[in-house]
Amino acid sequence: MKGVLLINLGSPDSPNPKDVKKYLGEFLMDKRVIDVPYLLRAFLVKGIILNTRPKKSAKAYQKIWWEEGSPLIVISERFHKKVQERAKIPVALGMRYGSMSIQKGLMELQEQGVDEVLVVPLYPHYAMSSSETVIEKTKEQQQKHFSNMKLTFVPPFYKHPDYIRVMSENIKSHLEGVDYDHILFSYHGIPERHIRKSDPTNSHCKIDGSCCETASKAHATCYRHQCFETTKEIAKYLDLPVEKHSNSFQSRLGGDPWLKPYTDFEFERFPTEGKKNLVVITPAFVSDCLETLEEIAMEGEEQFKEAGGEEYKHIPCLNDSDDWVKVMTRWINEWSVTSKEEVTA
């Protein structure tokens, strides 16, 4: 029997420092997030970060926390419910980090008689710290607890026509009546070393002006290239002038070089160039969360206006929109009636 496991990032159980510390500990100790030797990672996370960051992060979570709970969890649950109502097979929901675990999601499916699972990492782009860690964690749980379960993984869908269409239509609906100078596509940042580590050729990804435009098998696991492709396809769909949109990368942590340009630097730069009316979209996220609701929608607007900006609009993620639900349901239902192991999403 076939079933589906949707997997998103996760969230603390509450916005209090104790729960945030527990969540951050699991997240930051992931070797694909902070990719240094274990002892050094433990020293950085347990010896330094967890002694200072939880209180600050808890305040940020408190600013965006909903009455029903964590926005990311609530939105994911709403999306899951809508998809399950339309899907022909059982659908469960799990999180990479936090109490709503991948193991619990697989257990839920097993209890319904499922032995063949389509795993859907809810990340449009490939990255060590997002889709790869979801895939590896799910495989680990399968080997430990569900050895008779067969897994199939949905590949990154960063330029799938369905994803581009629903993203573009979502943007278009929020641009009605908006007079903007510039649209910023702000993607979650990752360290530059992650790009190089994910390069199967060990030579293509130079993070320069040409490697993302030069055909290579490295693009299958290159987050930077895939982000640029998403922007390119959306811009083509919406017929956006080249000079009126650009990319940036947010949420950097630590002192190592991360992908550039940095979103917060762009917020300060745009007003000095006469770009006073800004629209920001975050295509790396399918669900609104701390990084979109607090970092971009709140802190970003404040920073942009302090730098001289005038109008600022953050466009919400796809969340549980009907169009996105229909796309996911179609992918699931098409897989449910095929014998192929590959998914073409």
PDB file of N, CA and C in Angstrom, residues 30 32-33 97 121 123-136 155-156 158 188-191 194-195 197-198 219-224 226-227 249 259 284:
ATOM      1  N   ASP A  30      23.102  19.133  13.874  1.00  0.00           N
ATOM      2  CA  ASP A  30      23.029  18.375  12.619  1.00  0.00           C
ATOM      3  C   ASP A  30      24.328  18.619  11.848  1.00  0.00           C
ATOM      4  N   ARG A  32      24.988  18.317   8.889  1.00  0.00           N
ATOM      5  CA  ARG A  32      24.800  18.923   7.566  1.00  0.00           C
ATOM      6  C   ARG A  32      24.405  20.394   7.671  1.00  0.00           C
ATOM      7  N   VAL A  33      24.202  20.864   8.877  1.00  0.00           N
ATOM      8  CA  VAL A  33      23.925  22.288   9.106  1.00  0.00           C
ATOM      9  C   VAL A  33      25.225  22.992   9.493  1.00  0.00           C
ATOM     10  N   TYR A  97      13.140  18.540  12.477  1.00  0.00           N
ATOM     11  CA  TYR A  97      13.553  18.824  13.847  1.00  0.00           C
ATOM     12  C   TYR A  97      12.317  19.097  14.699  1.00  0.00           C
ATOM     13  N   PRO A 121      10.214  16.226   0.624  1.00  0.00           N
ATOM     14  CA  PRO A 121      10.863  17.330   1.358  1.00  0.00           C
ATOM     15  C   PRO A 121      10.267  18.651   0.859  1.00  0.00           C
ATOM     16  N   TYR A 123      11.033  21.513   0.355  1.00  0.00           N
ATOM     17  CA  TYR A 123      12.060  22.481  -0.017  1.00  0.00           C
ATOM     18  C   TYR A 123      12.185  22.459  -1.541  1.00  0.00           C
ATOM     19  N   PRO A 124      11.994  23.582  -2.220  1.00  0.00           N
ATOM     20  CA  PRO A 124      12.085  23.585  -3.685  1.00  0.00           C
ATOM     21  C   PRO A 124      13.493  23.314  -4.205  1.00  0.00           C
ATOM     22  N   HIS A 125      14.524  23.648  -3.398  1.00  0.00           N
ATOM     23  CA  HIS A 125      15.908  23.588  -3.863  1.00  0.00           C
ATOM     24  C   HIS A 125      16.719  22.576  -3.069  1.00  0.00           C
ATOM     25  N   TYR A 126      17.754  22.048  -3.710  1.00  0.00           N
ATOM     26  CA  TYR A 126      18.650  21.122  -3.027  1.00  0.00           C
ATOM     27  C   TYR A 126      19.670  21.885  -2.180  1.00  0.00           C
ATOM     28  N   ALA A 127      19.876  21.421  -0.966  1.00  0.00           N
ATOM     29  CA  ALA A 127      20.951  21.942  -0.120  1.00  0.00           C
ATOM     30  C   ALA A 127      21.275  20.896   0.930  1.00  0.00           C
ATOM     31  N   MET A 128      22.540  20.842   1.332  1.00  0.00           N
ATOM     32  CA  MET A 128      22.958  19.933   2.400  1.00  0.00           C
ATOM     33  C   MET A 128      22.093  20.104   3.641  1.00  0.00           C
ATOM     34  N   SER A 129      21.834  21.361   3.985  1.00  0.00           N
ATOM     35  CA  SER A 129      21.175  21.683   5.247  1.00  0.00           C
ATOM     36  C   SER A 129      19.654  21.682   5.165  1.00  0.00           C
ATOM     37  N   SER A 130      19.091  21.301   4.024  1.00  0.00           N
ATOM     38  CA  SER A 130      17.623  21.242   3.918  1.00  0.00           C
ATOM     39  C   SER A 130      17.190  19.905   3.335  1.00  0.00           C
ATOM     40  N   SER A 131      17.142  19.783   2.024  1.00  0.00           N
ATOM     41  CA  SER A 131      16.638  18.553   1.421  1.00  0.00           C
ATOM     42  C   SER A 131      17.537  17.347   1.714  1.00  0.00           C
ATOM     43  N   GLU A 132      18.858  17.534   1.674  1.00  0.00           N
ATOM     44  CA  GLU A 132      19.747  16.386   1.907  1.00  0.00           C
ATOM     45  C   GLU A 132      19.601  15.829   3.317  1.00  0.00           C
ATOM     46  N   THR A 133      19.524  16.700   4.306  1.00  0.00           N
ATOM     47  CA  THR A 133      19.412  16.200   5.676  1.00  0.00           C
ATOM     48  C   THR A 133      18.065  15.525   5.909  1.00  0.00           C
ATOM     49  N   VAL A 134      17.019  15.989   5.227  1.00  0.00           N
ATOM     50  CA  VAL A 134      15.715  15.329   5.315  1.00  0.00           C
ATOM     51  C   VAL A 134      15.799  13.926   4.723  1.00  0.00           C
ATOM     52  N   ILE A 135      16.404  13.815   3.554  1.00  0.00           N
ATOM     53  CA  ILE A 135      16.525  12.519   2.884  1.00  0.00           C
ATOM     54  C   ILE A 135      17.328  11.539   3.734  1.00  0.00           C
ATOM     55  N   GLU A 136      18.478  11.980   4.235  1.00  0.00           N
ATOM     56  CA  GLU A 136      19.333  11.084   5.011  1.00  0.00           C
ATOM     57  C   GLU A 136      18.691  10.689   6.341  1.00  0.00           C
ATOM     58  N   PRO A 155      12.255  14.837  -6.038  1.00  0.00           N
ATOM     59  CA  PRO A 155      13.459  15.650  -6.240  1.00  0.00           C
ATOM     60  C   PRO A 155      13.157  17.139  -6.098  1.00  0.00           C
ATOM     61  N   PRO A 156      14.174  17.984  -6.028  1.00  0.00           N
ATOM     62  CA  PRO A 156      13.933  19.430  -5.972  1.00  0.00           C
ATOM     63  C   PRO A 156      13.059  19.885  -7.138  1.00  0.00           C
ATOM     64  N   TYR A 158      12.494  23.175  -8.065  1.00  0.00           N
ATOM     65  CA  TYR A 158      12.782  24.607  -8.182  1.00  0.00           C
ATOM     66  C   TYR A 158      12.390  25.226  -9.517  1.00  0.00           C
ATOM     67  N   HIS A 188      17.088  31.727   1.416  1.00  0.00           N
ATOM     68  CA  HIS A 188      17.837  31.410   2.631  1.00  0.00           C
ATOM     69  C   HIS A 188      19.301  31.207   2.257  1.00  0.00           C
ATOM     70  N   GLY A 189      20.190  31.790   3.030  1.00  0.00           N
ATOM     71  CA  GLY A 189      21.602  31.668   2.741  1.00  0.00           C
ATOM     72  C   GLY A 189      22.188  30.359   3.231  1.00  0.00           C
ATOM     73  N   ILE A 190      23.310  29.977   2.645  1.00  0.00           N
ATOM     74  CA  ILE A 190      24.097  28.844   3.137  1.00  0.00           C
ATOM     75  C   ILE A 190      25.580  29.219   3.001  1.00  0.00           C
ATOM     76  N   PRO A 191      26.453  28.595   3.774  1.00  0.00           N
ATOM     77  CA  PRO A 191      27.885  28.889   3.635  1.00  0.00           C
ATOM     78  C   PRO A 191      28.382  28.519   2.233  1.00  0.00           C
ATOM     79  N   HIS A 194      29.369  24.928   1.551  1.00  0.00           N
ATOM     80  CA  HIS A 194      28.347  23.924   1.264  1.00  0.00           C
ATOM     81  C   HIS A 194      28.182  23.726  -0.233  1.00  0.00           C
ATOM     82  N   ILE A 195      28.305  24.811  -0.978  1.00  0.00           N
ATOM     83  CA  ILE A 195      28.206  24.723  -2.430  1.00  0.00           C
ATOM     84  C   ILE A 195      29.330  23.845  -2.974  1.00  0.00           C
ATOM     85  N   LYS A 197      31.142  21.620  -1.313  1.00  0.00           N
ATOM     86  CA  LYS A 197      31.028  20.247  -0.817  1.00  0.00           C
ATOM     87  C   LYS A 197      29.995  19.448  -1.595  1.00  0.00           C
ATOM     88  N   SER A 198      28.990  20.117  -2.126  1.00  0.00           N
ATOM     89  CA  SER A 198      27.914  19.440  -2.852  1.00  0.00           C
ATOM     90  C   SER A 198      28.218  19.261  -4.332  1.00  0.00           C
ATOM     91  N   HIS A 219      24.921  21.070 -11.262  1.00  0.00           N
ATOM     92  CA  HIS A 219      23.714  21.848 -11.019  1.00  0.00           C
ATOM     93  C   HIS A 219      22.619  21.052 -10.311  1.00  0.00           C
ATOM     94  N   ALA A 220      22.687  19.730 -10.412  1.00  0.00           N
ATOM     95  CA  ALA A 220      21.679  18.896  -9.752  1.00  0.00           C
ATOM     96  C   ALA A 220      21.736  19.026  -8.241  1.00  0.00           C
ATOM     97  N   THR A 221      22.902  19.428  -7.725  1.00  0.00           N
ATOM     98  CA  THR A 221      23.049  19.597  -6.277  1.00  0.00           C
ATOM     99  C   THR A 221      23.592  20.978  -5.920  1.00  0.00           C
ATOM    100  N   CYS A 222      23.435  21.936  -6.825  1.00  0.00           N
ATOM    101  CA  CYS A 222      23.933  23.289  -6.569  1.00  0.00           C
ATOM    102  C   CYS A 222      22.791  24.212  -6.162  1.00  0.00           C
ATOM    103  N   TYR A 223      22.747  24.569  -4.899  1.00  0.00           N
ATOM    104  CA  TYR A 223      21.688  25.424  -4.374  1.00  0.00           C
ATOM    105  C   TYR A 223      21.684  26.784  -5.061  1.00  0.00           C
ATOM    106  N   ARG A 224      22.850  27.357  -5.255  1.00  0.00           N
ATOM    107  CA  ARG A 224      22.962  28.691  -5.859  1.00  0.00           C
ATOM    108  C   ARG A 224      22.380  28.692  -7.271  1.00  0.00           C
ATOM    109  N   GLN A 226      20.236  26.624  -8.564  1.00  0.00           N
ATOM    110  CA  GLN A 226      18.803  26.355  -8.535  1.00  0.00           C
ATOM    111  C   GLN A 226      18.007  27.584  -8.101  1.00  0.00           C
ATOM    112  N   CYS A 227      18.547  28.357  -7.166  1.00  0.00           N
ATOM    113  CA  CYS A 227      17.884  29.611  -6.780  1.00  0.00           C
ATOM    114  C   CYS A 227      17.818  30.570  -7.963  1.00  0.00           C
ATOM    115  N   PHE A 249      20.594  36.677  -0.380  1.00  0.00           N
ATOM    116  CA  PHE A 249      20.582  35.533   0.526  1.00  0.00           C
ATOM    117  C   PHE A 249      20.573  36.022   1.970  1.00  0.00           C
ATOM    118  N   LEU A 259      26.676  32.774   0.876  1.00  0.00           N
ATOM    119  CA  LEU A 259      26.307  33.232  -0.457  1.00  0.00           C
ATOM    120  C   LEU A 259      25.935  34.712  -0.430  1.00  0.00           C
ATOM    121  N   ALA A 284      12.561  30.250  -1.330  1.00  0.00           N
ATOM    122  CA  ALA A 284      13.151  29.041  -0.755  1.00  0.00           C
ATOM    123  C   ALA A 284      12.231  28.401   0.280  1.00  0.00           C
TER     124      ALA A 284
END
